[in-house]
Tab-separated table of C-alpha atoms in Angstrom:
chain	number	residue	atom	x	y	z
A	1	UNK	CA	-54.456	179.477	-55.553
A	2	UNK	CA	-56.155	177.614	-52.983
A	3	UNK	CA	-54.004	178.803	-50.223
A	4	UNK	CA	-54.838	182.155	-51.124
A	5	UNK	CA	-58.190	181.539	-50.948
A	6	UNK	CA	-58.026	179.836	-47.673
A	7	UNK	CA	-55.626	182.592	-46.512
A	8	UNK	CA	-58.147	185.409	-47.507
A	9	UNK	CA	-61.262	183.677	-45.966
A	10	UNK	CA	-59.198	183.275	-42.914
A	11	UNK	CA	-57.908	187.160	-42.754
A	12	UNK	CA	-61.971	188.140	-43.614
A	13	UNK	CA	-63.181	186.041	-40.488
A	14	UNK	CA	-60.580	187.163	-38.073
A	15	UNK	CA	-61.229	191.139	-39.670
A	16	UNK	CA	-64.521	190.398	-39.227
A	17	UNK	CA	-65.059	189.184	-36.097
A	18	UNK	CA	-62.415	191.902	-34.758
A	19	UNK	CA	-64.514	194.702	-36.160
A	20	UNK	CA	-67.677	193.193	-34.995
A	21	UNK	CA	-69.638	195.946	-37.770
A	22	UNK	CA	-72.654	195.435	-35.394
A	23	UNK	CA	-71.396	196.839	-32.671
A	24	UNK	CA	-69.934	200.056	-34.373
A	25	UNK	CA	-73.797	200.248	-36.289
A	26	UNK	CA	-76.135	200.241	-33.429
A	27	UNK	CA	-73.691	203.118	-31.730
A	28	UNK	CA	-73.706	205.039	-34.972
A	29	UNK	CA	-77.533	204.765	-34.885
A	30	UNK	CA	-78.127	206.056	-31.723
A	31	UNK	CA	-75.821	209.046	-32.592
A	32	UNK	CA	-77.185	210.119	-35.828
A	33	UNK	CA	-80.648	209.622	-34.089
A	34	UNK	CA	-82.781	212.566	-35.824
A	35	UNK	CA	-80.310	212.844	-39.099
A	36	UNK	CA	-81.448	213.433	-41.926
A	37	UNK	CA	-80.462	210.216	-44.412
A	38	UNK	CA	-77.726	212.074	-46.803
A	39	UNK	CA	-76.318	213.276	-44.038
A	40	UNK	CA	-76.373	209.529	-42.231
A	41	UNK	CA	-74.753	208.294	-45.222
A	42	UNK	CA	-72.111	211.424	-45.349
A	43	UNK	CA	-71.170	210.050	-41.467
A	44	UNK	CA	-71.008	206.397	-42.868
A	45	UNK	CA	-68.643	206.746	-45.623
A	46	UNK	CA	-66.401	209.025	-43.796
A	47	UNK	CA	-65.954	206.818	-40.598
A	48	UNK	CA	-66.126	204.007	-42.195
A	49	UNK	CA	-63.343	205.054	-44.769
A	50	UNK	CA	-61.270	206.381	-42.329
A	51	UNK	CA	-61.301	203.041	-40.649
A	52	UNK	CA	-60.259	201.017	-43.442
A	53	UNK	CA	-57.643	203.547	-44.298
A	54	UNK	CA	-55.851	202.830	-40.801
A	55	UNK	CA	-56.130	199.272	-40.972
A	56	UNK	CA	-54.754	198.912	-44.523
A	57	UNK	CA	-51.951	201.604	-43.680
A	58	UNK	CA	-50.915	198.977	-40.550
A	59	UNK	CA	-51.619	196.175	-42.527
A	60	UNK	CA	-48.763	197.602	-44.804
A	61	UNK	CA	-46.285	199.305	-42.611
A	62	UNK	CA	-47.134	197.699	-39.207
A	63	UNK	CA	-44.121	195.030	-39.994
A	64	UNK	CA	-41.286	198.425	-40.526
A	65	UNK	CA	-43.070	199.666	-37.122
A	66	UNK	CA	-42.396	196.636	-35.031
A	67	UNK	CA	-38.579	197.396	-36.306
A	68	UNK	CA	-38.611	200.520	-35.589
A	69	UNK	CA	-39.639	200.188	-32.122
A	70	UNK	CA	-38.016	196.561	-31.908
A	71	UNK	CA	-41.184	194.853	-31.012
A	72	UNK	CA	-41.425	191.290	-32.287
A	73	UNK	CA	-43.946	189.732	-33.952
A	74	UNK	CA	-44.702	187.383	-31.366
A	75	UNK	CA	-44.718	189.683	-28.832
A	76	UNK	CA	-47.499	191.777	-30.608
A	77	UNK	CA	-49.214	187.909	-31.177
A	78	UNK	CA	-48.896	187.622	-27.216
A	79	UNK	CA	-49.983	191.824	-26.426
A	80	UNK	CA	-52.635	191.810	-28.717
A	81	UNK	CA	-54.200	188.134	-28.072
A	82	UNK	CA	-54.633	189.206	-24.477
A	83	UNK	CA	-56.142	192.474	-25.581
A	84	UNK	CA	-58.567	190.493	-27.705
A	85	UNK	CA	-59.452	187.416	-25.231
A	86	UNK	CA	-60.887	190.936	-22.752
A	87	UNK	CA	-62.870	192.470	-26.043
A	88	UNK	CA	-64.609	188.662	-26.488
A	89	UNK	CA	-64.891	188.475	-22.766
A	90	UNK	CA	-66.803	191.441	-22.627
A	91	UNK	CA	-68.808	191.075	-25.653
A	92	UNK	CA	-69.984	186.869	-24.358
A	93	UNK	CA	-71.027	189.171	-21.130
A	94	UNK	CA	-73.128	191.552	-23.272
A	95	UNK	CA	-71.013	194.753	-22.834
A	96	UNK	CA	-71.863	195.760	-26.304
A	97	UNK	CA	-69.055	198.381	-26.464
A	98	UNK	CA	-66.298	196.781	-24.222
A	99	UNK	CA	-63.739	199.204	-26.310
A	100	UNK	CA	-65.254	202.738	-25.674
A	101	UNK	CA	-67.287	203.500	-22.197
A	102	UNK	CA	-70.648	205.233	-22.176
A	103	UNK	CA	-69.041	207.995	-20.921
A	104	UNK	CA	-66.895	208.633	-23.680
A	105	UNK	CA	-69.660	208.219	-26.154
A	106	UNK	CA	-71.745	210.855	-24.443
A	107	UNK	CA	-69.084	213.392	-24.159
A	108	UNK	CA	-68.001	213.033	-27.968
A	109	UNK	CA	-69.360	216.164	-30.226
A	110	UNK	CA	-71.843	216.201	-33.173
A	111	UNK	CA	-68.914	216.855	-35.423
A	112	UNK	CA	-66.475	214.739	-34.568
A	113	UNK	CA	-68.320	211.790	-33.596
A	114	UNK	CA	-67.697	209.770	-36.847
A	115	UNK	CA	-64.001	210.047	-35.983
A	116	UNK	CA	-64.725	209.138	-32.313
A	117	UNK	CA	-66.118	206.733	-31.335
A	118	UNK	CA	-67.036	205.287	-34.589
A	119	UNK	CA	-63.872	204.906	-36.480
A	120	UNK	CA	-61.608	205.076	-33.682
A	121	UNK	CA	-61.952	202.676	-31.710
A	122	UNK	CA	-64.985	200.474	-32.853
A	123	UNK	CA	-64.128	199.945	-36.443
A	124	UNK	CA	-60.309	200.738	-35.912
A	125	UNK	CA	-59.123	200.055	-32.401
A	126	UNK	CA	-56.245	198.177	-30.676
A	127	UNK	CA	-57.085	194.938	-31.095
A	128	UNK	CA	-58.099	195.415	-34.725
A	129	UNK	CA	-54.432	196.930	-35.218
A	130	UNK	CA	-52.930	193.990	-33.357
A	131	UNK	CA	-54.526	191.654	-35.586
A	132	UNK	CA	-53.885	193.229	-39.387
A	133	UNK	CA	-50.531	193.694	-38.199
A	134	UNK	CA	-50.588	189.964	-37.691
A	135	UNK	CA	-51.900	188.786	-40.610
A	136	UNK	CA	-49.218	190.795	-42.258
A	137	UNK	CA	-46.904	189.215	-40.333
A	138	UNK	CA	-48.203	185.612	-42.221
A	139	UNK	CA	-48.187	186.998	-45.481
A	140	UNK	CA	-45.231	185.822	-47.077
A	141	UNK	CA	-45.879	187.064	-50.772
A	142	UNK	CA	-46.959	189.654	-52.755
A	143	UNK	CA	-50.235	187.899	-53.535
A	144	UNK	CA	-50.913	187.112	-49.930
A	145	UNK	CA	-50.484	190.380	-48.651
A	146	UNK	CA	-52.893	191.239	-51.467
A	147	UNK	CA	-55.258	188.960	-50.420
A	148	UNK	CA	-55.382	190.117	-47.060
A	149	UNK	CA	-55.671	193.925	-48.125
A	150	UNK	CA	-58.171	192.434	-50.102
A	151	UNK	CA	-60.423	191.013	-46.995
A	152	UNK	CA	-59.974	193.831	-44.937
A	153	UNK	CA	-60.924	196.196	-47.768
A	154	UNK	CA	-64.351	193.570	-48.012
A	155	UNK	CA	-64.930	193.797	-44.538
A	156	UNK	CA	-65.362	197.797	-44.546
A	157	UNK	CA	-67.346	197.280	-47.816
A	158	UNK	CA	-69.809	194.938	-45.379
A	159	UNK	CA	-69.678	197.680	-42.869
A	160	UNK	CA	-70.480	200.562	-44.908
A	161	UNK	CA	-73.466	198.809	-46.040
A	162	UNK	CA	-74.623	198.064	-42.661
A	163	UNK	CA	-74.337	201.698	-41.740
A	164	UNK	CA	-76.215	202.699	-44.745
A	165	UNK	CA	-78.797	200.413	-44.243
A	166	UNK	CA	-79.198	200.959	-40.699
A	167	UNK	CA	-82.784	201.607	-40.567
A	168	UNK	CA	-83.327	198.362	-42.667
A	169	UNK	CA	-81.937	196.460	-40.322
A	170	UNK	CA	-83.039	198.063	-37.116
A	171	UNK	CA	-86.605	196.656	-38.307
A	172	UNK	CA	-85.235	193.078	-38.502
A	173	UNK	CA	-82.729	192.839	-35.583
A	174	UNK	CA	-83.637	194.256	-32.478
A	175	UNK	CA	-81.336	194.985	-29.621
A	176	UNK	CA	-81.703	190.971	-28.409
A	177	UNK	CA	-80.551	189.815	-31.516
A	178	UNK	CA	-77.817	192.568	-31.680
A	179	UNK	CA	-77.150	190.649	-28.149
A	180	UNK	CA	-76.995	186.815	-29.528
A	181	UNK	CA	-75.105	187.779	-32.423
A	182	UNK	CA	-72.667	190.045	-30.439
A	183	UNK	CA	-72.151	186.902	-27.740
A	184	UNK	CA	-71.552	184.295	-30.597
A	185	UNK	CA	-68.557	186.631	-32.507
A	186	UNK	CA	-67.283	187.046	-29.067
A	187	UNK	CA	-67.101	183.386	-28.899
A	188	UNK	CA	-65.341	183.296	-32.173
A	189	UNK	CA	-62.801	186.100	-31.493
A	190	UNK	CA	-62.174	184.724	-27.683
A	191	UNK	CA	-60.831	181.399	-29.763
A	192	UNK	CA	-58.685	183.649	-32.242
A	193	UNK	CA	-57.211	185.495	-29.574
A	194	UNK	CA	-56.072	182.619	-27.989
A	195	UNK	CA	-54.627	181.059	-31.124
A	196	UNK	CA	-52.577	183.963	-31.184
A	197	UNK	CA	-51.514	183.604	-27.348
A	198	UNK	CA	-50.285	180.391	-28.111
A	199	UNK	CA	-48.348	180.952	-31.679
A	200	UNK	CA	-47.086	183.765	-29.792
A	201	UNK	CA	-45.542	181.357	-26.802
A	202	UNK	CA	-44.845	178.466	-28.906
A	203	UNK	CA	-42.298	180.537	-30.340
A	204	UNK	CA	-41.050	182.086	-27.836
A	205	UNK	CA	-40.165	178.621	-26.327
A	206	UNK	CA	-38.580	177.700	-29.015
A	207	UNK	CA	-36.277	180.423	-28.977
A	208	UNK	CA	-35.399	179.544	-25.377
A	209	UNK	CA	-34.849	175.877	-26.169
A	210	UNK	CA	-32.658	177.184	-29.060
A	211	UNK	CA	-31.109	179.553	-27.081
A	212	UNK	CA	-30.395	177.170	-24.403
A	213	UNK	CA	-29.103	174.223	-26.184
A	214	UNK	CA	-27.147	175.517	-29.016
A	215	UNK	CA	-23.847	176.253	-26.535
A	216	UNK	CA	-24.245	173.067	-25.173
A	217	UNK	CA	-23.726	171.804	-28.925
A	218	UNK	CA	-21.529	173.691	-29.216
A	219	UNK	CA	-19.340	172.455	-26.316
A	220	UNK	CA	-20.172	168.706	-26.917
């Protein structure tokens, strides 16, 4: 029991920190600027559901797809560690958005906005894929795996009440404190990332070793 807690407060933090809810909330406020609040909330619970759909539908099946591609699991530790060390990178160096450009933001429609950018890829983007695929990959039982469905499905619950109460918090946390808080998760997910870096070559250098000295047991 304790291990699953510890495993589920683990797979929240790292979900968490990924998803970085702030970022995706003060980009969904400047694009529903001038909504009307049902129709804010509408935009919220669809982008927000769609991203918790995607990251619970790799959290499931993103082992079968590493198969079916032949990608191993610490190669994806490796891939998706460096992807995450630039996101925290960026984020310490107060690019609030370091996944989507300005550009992009600007050219994205009024009806399809809540599918891009804000589901895909600032509450569902590569590095949040790389890292539920992951966790997966630690998840040995049945009630792990359901503990870490469980803390990515409480991590969207945060997030959808962020978005709903985005005009709450606009009056409490302005775009400085959007700033500290943005530079001190990048902290935390720069560390994560390269935790997974280092899993990810640890066992790959193990597998060398192995690969290395096993004929020359074989021969002695």
């Amino acid at each position: 029991m304790d291990n699953l807690v510890a495993f589920f407060i683990f797979a929240f933090t790292a979900v968490f920190v990924i998803v970085s809810p702030l970022n995706g909330l003060f980009t969904f406020m400047s694009m529903t600027s001038g909504y009307s609040k049902k129709s804010k909330n509408i935009y919220a619970k669809k982008s927000v559901f769609l991203a918790a759909a995607l990251s619970i539908f790799f959290a499931a099946a993103g082992l079968f797809i590493l198969q079916l591609f032949n990608i191993s699991i610490d190669a994806l530790r490796i891939a998706g560690g460096l992807i995450l060390i630039t996101v925290g990178f960026n984020m310490m160096t107060a690019k609030v958005n370091p996944i989507v450009s300005q550009t992009e933001i600007s050219e994205s429609t009024d009806k399809d906005f809540w599918i891009f950018p804000i589901a895909i890829p600032l509450l569902c983007g590569p590095g949040t894929i790389s890292t539920v695929i992951v966790l997966s990959g630690l998840a040995s039982t049945l009630a792990s795996m359901a503990a870490m469905i469980a803390a990515i499905a409480a991590v969207y619950a945060i997030s959808y009440i962020m978005f709903r109460s985005s005009e709450i918090i606009s009056r409490y946390i302005s775009y400085t404190g959007m700033l500290v808080i943005t530079r001190l998760l990048g902290l935390l997910l720069t560390a994560i990332a390269v935790g997974m870096v280092m899993n990810g070559l640890h066992n790959y250098l193990l597998e060398l070793l192995q690969a290395f000295f096993t004929p020359l047991a074989d021969i002695v």
